[in-house]
Short mmCIF file of C-alpha atoms in Angstrom, two decimals:
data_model
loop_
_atom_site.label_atom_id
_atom_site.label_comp_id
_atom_site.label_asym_id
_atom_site.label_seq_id
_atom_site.Cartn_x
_atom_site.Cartn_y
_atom_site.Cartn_z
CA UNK A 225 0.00 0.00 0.00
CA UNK A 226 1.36 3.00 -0.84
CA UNK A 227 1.10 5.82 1.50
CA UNK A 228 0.33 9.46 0.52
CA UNK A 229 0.64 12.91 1.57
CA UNK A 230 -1.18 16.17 -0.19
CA UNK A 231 0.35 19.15 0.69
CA UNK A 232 -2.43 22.47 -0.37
CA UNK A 233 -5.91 21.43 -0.24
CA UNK A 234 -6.92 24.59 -2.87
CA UNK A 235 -9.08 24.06 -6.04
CA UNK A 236 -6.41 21.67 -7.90
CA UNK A 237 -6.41 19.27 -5.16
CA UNK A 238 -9.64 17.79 -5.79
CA UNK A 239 -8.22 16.21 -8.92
CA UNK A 240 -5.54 15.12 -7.26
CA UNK A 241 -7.80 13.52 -3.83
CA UNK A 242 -10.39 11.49 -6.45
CA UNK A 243 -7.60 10.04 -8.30
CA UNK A 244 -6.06 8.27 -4.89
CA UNK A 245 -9.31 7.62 -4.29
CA UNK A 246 -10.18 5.76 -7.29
CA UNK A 247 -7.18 2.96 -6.48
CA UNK A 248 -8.21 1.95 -2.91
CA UNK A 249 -6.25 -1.19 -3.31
CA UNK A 250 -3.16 0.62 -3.91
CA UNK A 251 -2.74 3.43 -2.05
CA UNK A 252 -4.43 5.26 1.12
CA UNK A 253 -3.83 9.39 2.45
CA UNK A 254 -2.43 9.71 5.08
CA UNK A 255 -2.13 13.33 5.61
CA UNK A 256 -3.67 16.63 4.32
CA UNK A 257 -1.22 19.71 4.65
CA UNK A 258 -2.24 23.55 4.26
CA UNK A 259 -1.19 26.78 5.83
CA UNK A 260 -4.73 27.08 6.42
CA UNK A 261 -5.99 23.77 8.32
CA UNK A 262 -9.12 24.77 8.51
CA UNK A 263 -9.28 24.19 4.48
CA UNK A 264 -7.92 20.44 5.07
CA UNK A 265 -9.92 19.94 7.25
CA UNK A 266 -13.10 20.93 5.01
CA UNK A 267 -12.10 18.75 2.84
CA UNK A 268 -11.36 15.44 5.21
CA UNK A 269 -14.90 16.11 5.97
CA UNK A 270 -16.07 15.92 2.36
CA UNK A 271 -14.13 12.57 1.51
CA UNK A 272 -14.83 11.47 5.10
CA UNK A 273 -10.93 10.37 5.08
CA UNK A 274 -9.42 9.02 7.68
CA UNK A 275 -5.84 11.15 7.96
CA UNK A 276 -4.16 14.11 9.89
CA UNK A 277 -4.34 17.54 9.17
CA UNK A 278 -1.11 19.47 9.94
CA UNK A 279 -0.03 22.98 8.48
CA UNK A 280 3.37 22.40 8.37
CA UNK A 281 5.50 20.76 5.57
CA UNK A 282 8.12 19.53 8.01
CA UNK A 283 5.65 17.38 10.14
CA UNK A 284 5.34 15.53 6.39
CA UNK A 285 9.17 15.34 5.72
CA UNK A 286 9.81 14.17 8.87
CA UNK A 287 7.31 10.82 8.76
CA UNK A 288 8.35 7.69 7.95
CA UNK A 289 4.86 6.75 6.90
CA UNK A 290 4.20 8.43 3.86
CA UNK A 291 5.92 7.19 0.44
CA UNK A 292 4.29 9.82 -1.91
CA UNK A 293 3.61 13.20 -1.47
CA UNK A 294 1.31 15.01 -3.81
CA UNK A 295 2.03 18.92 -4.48
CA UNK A 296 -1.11 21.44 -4.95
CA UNK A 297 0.17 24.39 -4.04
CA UNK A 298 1.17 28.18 -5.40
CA UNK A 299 4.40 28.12 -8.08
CA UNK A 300 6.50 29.84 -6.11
CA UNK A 301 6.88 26.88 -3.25
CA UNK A 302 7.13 23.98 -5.55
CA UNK A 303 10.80 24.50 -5.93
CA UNK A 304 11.70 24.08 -2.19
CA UNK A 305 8.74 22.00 -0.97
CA UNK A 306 9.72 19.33 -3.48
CA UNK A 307 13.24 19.47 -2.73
CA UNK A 308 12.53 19.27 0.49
CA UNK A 309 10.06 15.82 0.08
CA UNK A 310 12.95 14.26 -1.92
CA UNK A 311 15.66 14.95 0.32
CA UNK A 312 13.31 13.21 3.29
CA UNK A 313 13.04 9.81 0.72
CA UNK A 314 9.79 10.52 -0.91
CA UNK A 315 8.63 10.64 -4.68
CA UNK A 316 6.95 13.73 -5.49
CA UNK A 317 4.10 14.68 -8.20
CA UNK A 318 4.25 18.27 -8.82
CA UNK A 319 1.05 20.26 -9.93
CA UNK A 320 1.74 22.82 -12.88
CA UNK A 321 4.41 24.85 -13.72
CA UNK A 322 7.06 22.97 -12.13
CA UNK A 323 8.30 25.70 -10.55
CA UNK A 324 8.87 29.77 -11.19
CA UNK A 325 12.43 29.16 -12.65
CA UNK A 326 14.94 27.30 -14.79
CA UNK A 327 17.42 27.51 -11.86
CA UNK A 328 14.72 25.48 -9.97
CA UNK A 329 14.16 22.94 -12.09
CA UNK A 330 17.97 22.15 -11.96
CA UNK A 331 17.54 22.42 -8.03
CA UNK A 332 14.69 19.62 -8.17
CA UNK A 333 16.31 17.46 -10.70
CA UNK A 334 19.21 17.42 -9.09
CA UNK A 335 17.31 16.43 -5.69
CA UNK A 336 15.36 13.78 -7.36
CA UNK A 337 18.70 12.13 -9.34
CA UNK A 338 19.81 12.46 -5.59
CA UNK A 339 17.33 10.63 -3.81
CA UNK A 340 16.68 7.85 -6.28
CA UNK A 341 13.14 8.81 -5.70
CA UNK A 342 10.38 9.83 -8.70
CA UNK A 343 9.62 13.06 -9.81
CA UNK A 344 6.83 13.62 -11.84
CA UNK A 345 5.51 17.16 -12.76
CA UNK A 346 1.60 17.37 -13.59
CA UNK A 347 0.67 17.03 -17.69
CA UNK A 348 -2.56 15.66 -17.06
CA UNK A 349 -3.81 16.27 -20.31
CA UNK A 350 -1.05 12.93 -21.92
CA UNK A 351 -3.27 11.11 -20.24
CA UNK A 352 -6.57 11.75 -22.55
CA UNK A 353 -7.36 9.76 -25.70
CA UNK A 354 -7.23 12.49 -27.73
CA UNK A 355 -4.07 13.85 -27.03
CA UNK A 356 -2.11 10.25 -26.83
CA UNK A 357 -4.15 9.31 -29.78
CA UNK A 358 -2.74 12.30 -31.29
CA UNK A 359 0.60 11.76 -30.22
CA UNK A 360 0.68 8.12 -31.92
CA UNK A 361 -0.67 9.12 -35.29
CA UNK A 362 1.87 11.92 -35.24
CA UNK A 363 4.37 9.34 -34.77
CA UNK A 364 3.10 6.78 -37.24
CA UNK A 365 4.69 9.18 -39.91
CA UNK A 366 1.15 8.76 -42.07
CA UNK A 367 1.04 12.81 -42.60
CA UNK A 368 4.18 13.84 -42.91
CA UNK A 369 6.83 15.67 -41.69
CA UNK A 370 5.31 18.53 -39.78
CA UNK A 371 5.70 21.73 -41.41
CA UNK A 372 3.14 24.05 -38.89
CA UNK A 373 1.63 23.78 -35.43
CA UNK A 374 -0.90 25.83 -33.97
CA UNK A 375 -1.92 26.21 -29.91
CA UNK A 376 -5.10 27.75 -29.01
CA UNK A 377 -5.06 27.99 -25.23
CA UNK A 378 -8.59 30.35 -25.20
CA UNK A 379 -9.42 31.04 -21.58
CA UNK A 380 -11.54 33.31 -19.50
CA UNK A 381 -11.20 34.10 -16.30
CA UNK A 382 -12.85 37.67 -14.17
CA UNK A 383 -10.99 40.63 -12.83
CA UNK A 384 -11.49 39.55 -9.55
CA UNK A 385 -9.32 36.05 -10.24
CA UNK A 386 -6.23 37.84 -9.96
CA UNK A 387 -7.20 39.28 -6.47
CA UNK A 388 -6.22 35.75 -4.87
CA UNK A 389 -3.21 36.28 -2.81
CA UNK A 390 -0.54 34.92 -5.23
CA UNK A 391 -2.24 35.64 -8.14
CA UNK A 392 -1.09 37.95 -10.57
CA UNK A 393 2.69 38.57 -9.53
CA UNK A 394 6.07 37.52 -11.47
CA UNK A 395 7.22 36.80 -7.63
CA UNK A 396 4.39 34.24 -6.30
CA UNK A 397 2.74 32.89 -9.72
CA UNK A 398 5.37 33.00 -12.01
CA UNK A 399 3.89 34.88 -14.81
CA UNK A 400 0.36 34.76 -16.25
CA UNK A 401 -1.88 32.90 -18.30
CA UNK A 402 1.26 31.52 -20.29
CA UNK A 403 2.70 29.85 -17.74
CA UNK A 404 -0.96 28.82 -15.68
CA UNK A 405 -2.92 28.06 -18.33
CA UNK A 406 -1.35 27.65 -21.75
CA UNK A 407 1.29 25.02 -19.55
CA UNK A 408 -0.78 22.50 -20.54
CA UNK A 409 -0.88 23.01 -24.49
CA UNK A 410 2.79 24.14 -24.15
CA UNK A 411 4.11 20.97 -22.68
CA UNK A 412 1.52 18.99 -25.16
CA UNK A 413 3.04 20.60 -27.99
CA UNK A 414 6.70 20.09 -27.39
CA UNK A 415 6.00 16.57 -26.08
CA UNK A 416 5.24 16.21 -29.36
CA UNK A 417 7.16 18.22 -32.42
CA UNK A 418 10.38 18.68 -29.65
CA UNK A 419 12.22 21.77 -28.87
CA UNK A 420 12.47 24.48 -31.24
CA UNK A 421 15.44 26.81 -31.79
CA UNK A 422 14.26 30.07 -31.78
CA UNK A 423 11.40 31.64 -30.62
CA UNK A 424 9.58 35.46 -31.02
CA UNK A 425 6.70 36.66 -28.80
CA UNK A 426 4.72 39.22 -28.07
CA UNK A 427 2.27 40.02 -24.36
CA UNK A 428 0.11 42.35 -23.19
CA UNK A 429 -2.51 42.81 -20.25
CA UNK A 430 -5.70 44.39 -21.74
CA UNK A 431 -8.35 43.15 -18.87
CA UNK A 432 -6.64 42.86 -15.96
CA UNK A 433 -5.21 45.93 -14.57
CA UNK A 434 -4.87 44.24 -10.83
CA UNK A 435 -2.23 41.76 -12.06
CA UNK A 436 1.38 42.44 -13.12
CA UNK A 437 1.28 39.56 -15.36
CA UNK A 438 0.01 39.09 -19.14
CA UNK A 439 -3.26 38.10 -19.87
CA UNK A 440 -2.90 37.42 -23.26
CA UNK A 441 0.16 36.47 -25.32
CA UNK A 442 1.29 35.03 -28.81
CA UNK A 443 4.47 33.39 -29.84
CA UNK A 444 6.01 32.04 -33.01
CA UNK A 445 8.48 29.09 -32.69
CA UNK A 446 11.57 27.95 -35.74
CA UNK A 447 12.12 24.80 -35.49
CA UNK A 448 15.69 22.95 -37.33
CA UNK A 449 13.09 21.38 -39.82
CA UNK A 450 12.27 24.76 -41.09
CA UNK A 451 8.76 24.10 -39.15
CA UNK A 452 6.79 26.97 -37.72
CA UNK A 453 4.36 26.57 -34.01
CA UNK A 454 2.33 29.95 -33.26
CA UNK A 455 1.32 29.52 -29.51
CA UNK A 456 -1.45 31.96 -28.35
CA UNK A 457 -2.46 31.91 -24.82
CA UNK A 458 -5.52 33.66 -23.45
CA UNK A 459 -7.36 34.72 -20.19
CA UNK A 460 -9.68 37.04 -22.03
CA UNK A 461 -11.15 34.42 -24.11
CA UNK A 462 -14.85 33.52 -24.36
CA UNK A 463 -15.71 30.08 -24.11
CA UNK A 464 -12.54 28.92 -23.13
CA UNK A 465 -11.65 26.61 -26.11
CA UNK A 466 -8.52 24.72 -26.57
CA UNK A 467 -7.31 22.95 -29.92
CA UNK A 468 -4.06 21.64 -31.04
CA UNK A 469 -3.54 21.37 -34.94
CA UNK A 470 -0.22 20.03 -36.95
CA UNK A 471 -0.55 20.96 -40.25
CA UNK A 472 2.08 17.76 -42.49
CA UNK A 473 3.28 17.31 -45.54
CA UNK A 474 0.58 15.23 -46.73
CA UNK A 475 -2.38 15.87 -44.21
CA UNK A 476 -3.73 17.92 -40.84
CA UNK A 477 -4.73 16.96 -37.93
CA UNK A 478 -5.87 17.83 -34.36
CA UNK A 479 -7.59 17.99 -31.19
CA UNK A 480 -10.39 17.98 -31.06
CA UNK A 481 -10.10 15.01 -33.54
CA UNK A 482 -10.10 16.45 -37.07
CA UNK A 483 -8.79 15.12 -40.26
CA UNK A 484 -8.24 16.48 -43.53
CA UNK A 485 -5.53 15.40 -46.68
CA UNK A 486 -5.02 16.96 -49.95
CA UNK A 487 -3.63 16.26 -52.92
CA UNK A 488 -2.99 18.62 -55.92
CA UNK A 489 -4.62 19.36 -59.25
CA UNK A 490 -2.40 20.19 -62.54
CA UNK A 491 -2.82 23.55 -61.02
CA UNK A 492 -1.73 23.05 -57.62
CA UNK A 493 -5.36 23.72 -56.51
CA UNK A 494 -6.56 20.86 -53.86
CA UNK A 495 -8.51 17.93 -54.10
CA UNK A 496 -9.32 15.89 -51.31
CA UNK A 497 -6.79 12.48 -50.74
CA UNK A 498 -10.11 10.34 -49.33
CA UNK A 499 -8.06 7.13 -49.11
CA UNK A 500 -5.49 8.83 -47.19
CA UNK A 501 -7.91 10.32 -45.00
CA UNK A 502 -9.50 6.97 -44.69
CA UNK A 503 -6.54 5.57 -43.13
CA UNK A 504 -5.22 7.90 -40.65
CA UNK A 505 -8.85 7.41 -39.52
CA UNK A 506 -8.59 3.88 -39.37
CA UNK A 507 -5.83 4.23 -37.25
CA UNK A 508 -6.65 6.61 -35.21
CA UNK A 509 -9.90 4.80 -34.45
CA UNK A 510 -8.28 1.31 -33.57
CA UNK A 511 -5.31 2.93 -31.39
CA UNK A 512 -6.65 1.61 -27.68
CA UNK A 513 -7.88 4.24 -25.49
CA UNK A 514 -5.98 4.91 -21.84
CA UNK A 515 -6.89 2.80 -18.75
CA UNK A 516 -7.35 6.00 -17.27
CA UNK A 517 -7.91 9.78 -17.73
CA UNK A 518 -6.25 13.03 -16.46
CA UNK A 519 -4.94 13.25 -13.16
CA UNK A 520 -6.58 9.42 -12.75
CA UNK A 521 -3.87 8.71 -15.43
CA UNK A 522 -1.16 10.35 -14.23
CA UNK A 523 -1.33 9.23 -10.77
CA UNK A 524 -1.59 5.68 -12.15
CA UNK A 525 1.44 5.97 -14.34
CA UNK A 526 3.13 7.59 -10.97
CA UNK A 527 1.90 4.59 -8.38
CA UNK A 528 2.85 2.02 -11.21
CA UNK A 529 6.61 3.16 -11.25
CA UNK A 530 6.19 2.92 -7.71
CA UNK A 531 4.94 -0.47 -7.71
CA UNK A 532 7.41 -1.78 -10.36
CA UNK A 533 10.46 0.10 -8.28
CA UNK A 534 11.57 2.37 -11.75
CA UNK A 535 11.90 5.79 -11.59
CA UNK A 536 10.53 6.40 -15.34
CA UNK A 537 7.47 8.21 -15.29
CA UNK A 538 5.87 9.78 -18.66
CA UNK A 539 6.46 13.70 -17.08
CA UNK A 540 9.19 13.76 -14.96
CA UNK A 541 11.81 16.28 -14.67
CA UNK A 542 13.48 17.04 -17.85
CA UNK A 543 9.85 16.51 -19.23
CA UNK A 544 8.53 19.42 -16.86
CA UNK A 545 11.58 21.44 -17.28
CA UNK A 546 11.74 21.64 -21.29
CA UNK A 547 7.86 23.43 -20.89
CA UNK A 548 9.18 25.75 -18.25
CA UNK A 549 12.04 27.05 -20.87
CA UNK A 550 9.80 27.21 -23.89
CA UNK A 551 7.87 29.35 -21.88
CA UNK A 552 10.70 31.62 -20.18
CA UNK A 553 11.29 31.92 -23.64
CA UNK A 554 8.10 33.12 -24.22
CA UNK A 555 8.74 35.80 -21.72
CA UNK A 556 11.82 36.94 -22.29
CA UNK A 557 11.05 37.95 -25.96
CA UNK A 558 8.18 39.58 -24.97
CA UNK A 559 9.53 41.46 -22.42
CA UNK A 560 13.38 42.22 -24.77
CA UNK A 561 11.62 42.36 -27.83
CA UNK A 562 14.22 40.14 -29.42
CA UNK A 563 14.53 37.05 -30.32
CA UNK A 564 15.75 33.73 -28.45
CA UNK A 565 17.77 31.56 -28.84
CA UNK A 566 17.37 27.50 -27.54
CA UNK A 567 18.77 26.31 -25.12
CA UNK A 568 18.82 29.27 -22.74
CA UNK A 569 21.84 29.00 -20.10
CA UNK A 570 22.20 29.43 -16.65
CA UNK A 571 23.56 32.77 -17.43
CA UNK A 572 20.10 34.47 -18.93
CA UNK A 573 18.53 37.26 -17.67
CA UNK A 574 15.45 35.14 -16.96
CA UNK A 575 17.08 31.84 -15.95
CA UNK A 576 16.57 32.82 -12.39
CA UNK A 577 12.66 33.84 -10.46
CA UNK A 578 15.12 36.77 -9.42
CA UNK A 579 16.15 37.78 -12.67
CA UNK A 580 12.39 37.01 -14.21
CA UNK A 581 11.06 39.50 -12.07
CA UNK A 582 13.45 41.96 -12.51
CA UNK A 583 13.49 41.98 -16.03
CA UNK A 584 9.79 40.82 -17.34
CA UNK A 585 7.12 43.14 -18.02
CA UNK A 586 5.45 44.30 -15.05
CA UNK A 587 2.09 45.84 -16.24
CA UNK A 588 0.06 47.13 -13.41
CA UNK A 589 0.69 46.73 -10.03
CA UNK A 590 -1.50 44.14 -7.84
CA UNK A 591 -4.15 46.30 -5.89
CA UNK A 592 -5.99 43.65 -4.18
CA UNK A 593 -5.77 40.44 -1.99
CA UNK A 594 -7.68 37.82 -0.46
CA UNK A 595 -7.10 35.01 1.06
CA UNK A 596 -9.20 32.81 -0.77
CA UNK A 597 -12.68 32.45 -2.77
CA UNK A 598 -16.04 31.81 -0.51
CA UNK A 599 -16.35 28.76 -3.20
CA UNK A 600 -13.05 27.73 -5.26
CA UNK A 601 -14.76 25.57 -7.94
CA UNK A 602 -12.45 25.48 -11.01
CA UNK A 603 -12.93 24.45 -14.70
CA UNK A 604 -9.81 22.07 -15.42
CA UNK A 605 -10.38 22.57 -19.75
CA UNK A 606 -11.39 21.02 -22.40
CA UNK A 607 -11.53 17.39 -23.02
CA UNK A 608 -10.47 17.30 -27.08
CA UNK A 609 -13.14 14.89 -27.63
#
C-alpha cells in the first residue's frame, strides 16, 4: 500500500484527492497539509478520510509513513517543498508549472537524481485519448513531416481572479496565463514536435489591470526542420476553447479530432486524398484508449513506477523542465523584444525567479488580496473529444 501525503488542499487538489481515491487497493492518504488547516480539514470532511491535518511541511518530511507526497500548491513553493520531500526519501508529483524558474528545475532534478526517488511534474492532459491518440498518429509518420503547429489555449477568467493572494505577480505565480494556463498546451506541444530553436513573442494585459502579469500572449516558434508553431495563450477568451492542430506534408490533424488530406490538381489547386484520410482514420480509431484519464492517469502511471520500483514516469523532470524554458522563452522575448535563442543558459537574464522578475514586463501593479474564494470551484479545460 502506498502511503500518501497532499500538501495544499486549494481548487487543484480535488483532482488530485479522487484520483487516490479511485485505487483503494493501492494506495491510502495519510495526511492533508495547508497553511490554512481549517481548508484540510473541510475537505477530510467531504471525503470522510481518515488522515491528519497538519499545516506544516516539516511534520510531512519528517514521517516515515508516507511514500508519496502530492504537491497542490502556489508556483513559487514547488521548488523548495519538493526538494525538500525528496531529500526526506519521498517521490513527489508536482502540480503545474514545475516551478517559477529554470534555476529550480535544476535544483529539483538534481534532488530527485539524488534521492533515487520519482519526480513527476503534472501534464494531465497525456493522459486523454485524444491527445495520446494524437501523439501516436503523429508518430506513425502517415502525414508527414510537420511543417506548422498551432496552440489555441482560449481562456476566460474575471478581474477579480487575480485578487487571490498569489495571483497575478512575477514573484508568487510565475507569470500569467502563459505559464498557468497555456502550460498545458505548451508541454503537449513540445512533447510532441520537440524543442524548437528560436522563438519570437509578443504580451500584453488588456483586462486585468490588478495583475502584473500578461493576460494574453502570442508566440512564433523555428524549429531545425524549417517548421513553424504559433502559440497563443488567453485569459480574455470567451468560451474557453482549446485545440491543437499540426498541419504535415501530406495531411492535418488535431484535437479535437479532425482530419483532412489533400492532394494537388495540374494547377496546384486541392482535391481531397479520401483514401489517405480513410486511413489515418482507421488508425486513429483502432489505437486503444488509456486505462485512465487526467490526473486518474497520471497518478496511475506515478503509483505504477512505484509499484514496479523504476523511476521512469511519462512527465518527470526534464519533461517538466523543457515546458518551463519554452515558456521563459516566451517571456523573455516579450519582455526584450528580441529574439531567443534554444537552449537558454544558466547565465540568462530570466534563468533565475530573481532575474524574471526583474526583467519581465510588469504591467500594473496588484491592488488587491484575499485570502481565498467563498467557493473555489475550477474548470480544469477542455476534453479534445
Amino acid at each position: 500500500m502506498i502511503r500518501v501525503a497532499i500538501v495544499g488542499t486549494g481548487g487543484i487538489s480535488a483532482a488530485h484527492l479522487a484520483a487516490y481515491i479511485s485505487f483503494p487497493e493501492r494506495c491510502q492518504i495519510v495526511a492533508l497539509c495547508d497553511i490554512y488547516p481549517e481548508k484540510a480539514a473541510i475537505l477530510k470532511e467531504q471525503h470522510k478520510l481518515n488522515c491528519d491535518i497538519v499545516s506544516d511541511s516539516a511534520d510531512i518530511a519528517s514521517r516515515d509513513d508516507i511514500d508519496l507526497v502530492s504537491i497542490c500548491t502556489p508556483p513559487y513553493t514547488h521548488a523548495d517543498l519538493s526538494i525538500q520531500f525528496l531529500n526526506a526519501g519521498k517521490h513527489v508529483l508536482v502540480e503545474k508549472p514545475m516551478s517559477s524558474s529554470l534555476a529550480e528545475c535544476d535544483r529539483m532534478i538534481a534532488a530527485a537524481e539524488k534521492a533515487k526517488k520519482i519526480l513527476s511534474v503534472v501534464g494531465q492532459n497525456r493522459f486523454r485519448d485524444p491527445i495520446m491518440k494524437l501523439k501516436q498518429v503523429l508518430d506513425s509518420g502517415k502525414m508527414g513531416k510537420v511543417v506548422h503547429a498551432q496552440v489555441e489555449s482560449y481562456w476566460w477568467r474575471g478581474h477579480v481572479y487575480y485578487d487571490l493572494w498569489w495571483r497575478g505577480t512575477w514573484e508568487k505565480e510565475g507569470g500569467g496565463c502563459t505559464l498557468n494556463h497555456a502550460v498545458h498546451h505548451i508541454d503537449m506541444l513540445q512533447w510532441m514536435m520537440g524543442m524548437p530553436t528560436k522563438v519570437q513573442a509578443i504580451m500584453s494585459n488588456t483586462s486585468h489591470d490588478n495583475a502584473e502579469v500578461e493576460d494574453l500572449s502570442i508566440a512564433v516558434l523555428s524549429y531545425p526542420s524549417g517548421a513553424l508553431a504559433q502559440i497563443t495563450s488567453s485569459v480574455v477568451h470567451h468560451g474557453e476553447e482549446q485545440q491543437l492542430i499540426f498541419q504535415g506534408e501530406k495531411a492535418r490533424i488535431s484535437a479535437p479530432w479532425k482530419v483532412y488530406a489533400s492532394v494537388p490538381k495540374e494547377n496546384g489547386f486541392p482535391i481531397k486524398n479520401v483514401e489517405l484520410e480513410n486511413e489515418i482514420e482507421q488508425l486513429y480509431n483502432e489505437l486503444p484508449s488509456v486505462p485512465y484519464s487526467g490526473h486518474q492517469g497520471q497518478i496511475d502511471n506515478v503509483l505504477s513506477a512505484i509499484e514496479n520500483d523504476t523511476l521512469t514516469v511519462l512527465v518527470d523532470g526534464y519533461e517538466g523542465k523543457n515546458t518551463l524554458e519554452l515558456i521563459t522563452a516566451i517571456y523573455m522575448a516579450a519582455s526584450t523584444g528580441q529574439q531567443v535563442e534554444l537552449p537558454l543558459q544558466p547565465d540568462s537574464l530570466f534563468y533565475t525567479r530573481e532575474g524574471i522578475m526583474v526583467n519581465a514586463i510588469h504591467f500594473y501593479e496588484k491592488t488587491n488580496s484575499v485570502t481565498g474564494f467563498a467557493k473555489n470551484d475550477i474548470t480544469l479545460g477542455g476534453k479534445y473529444e
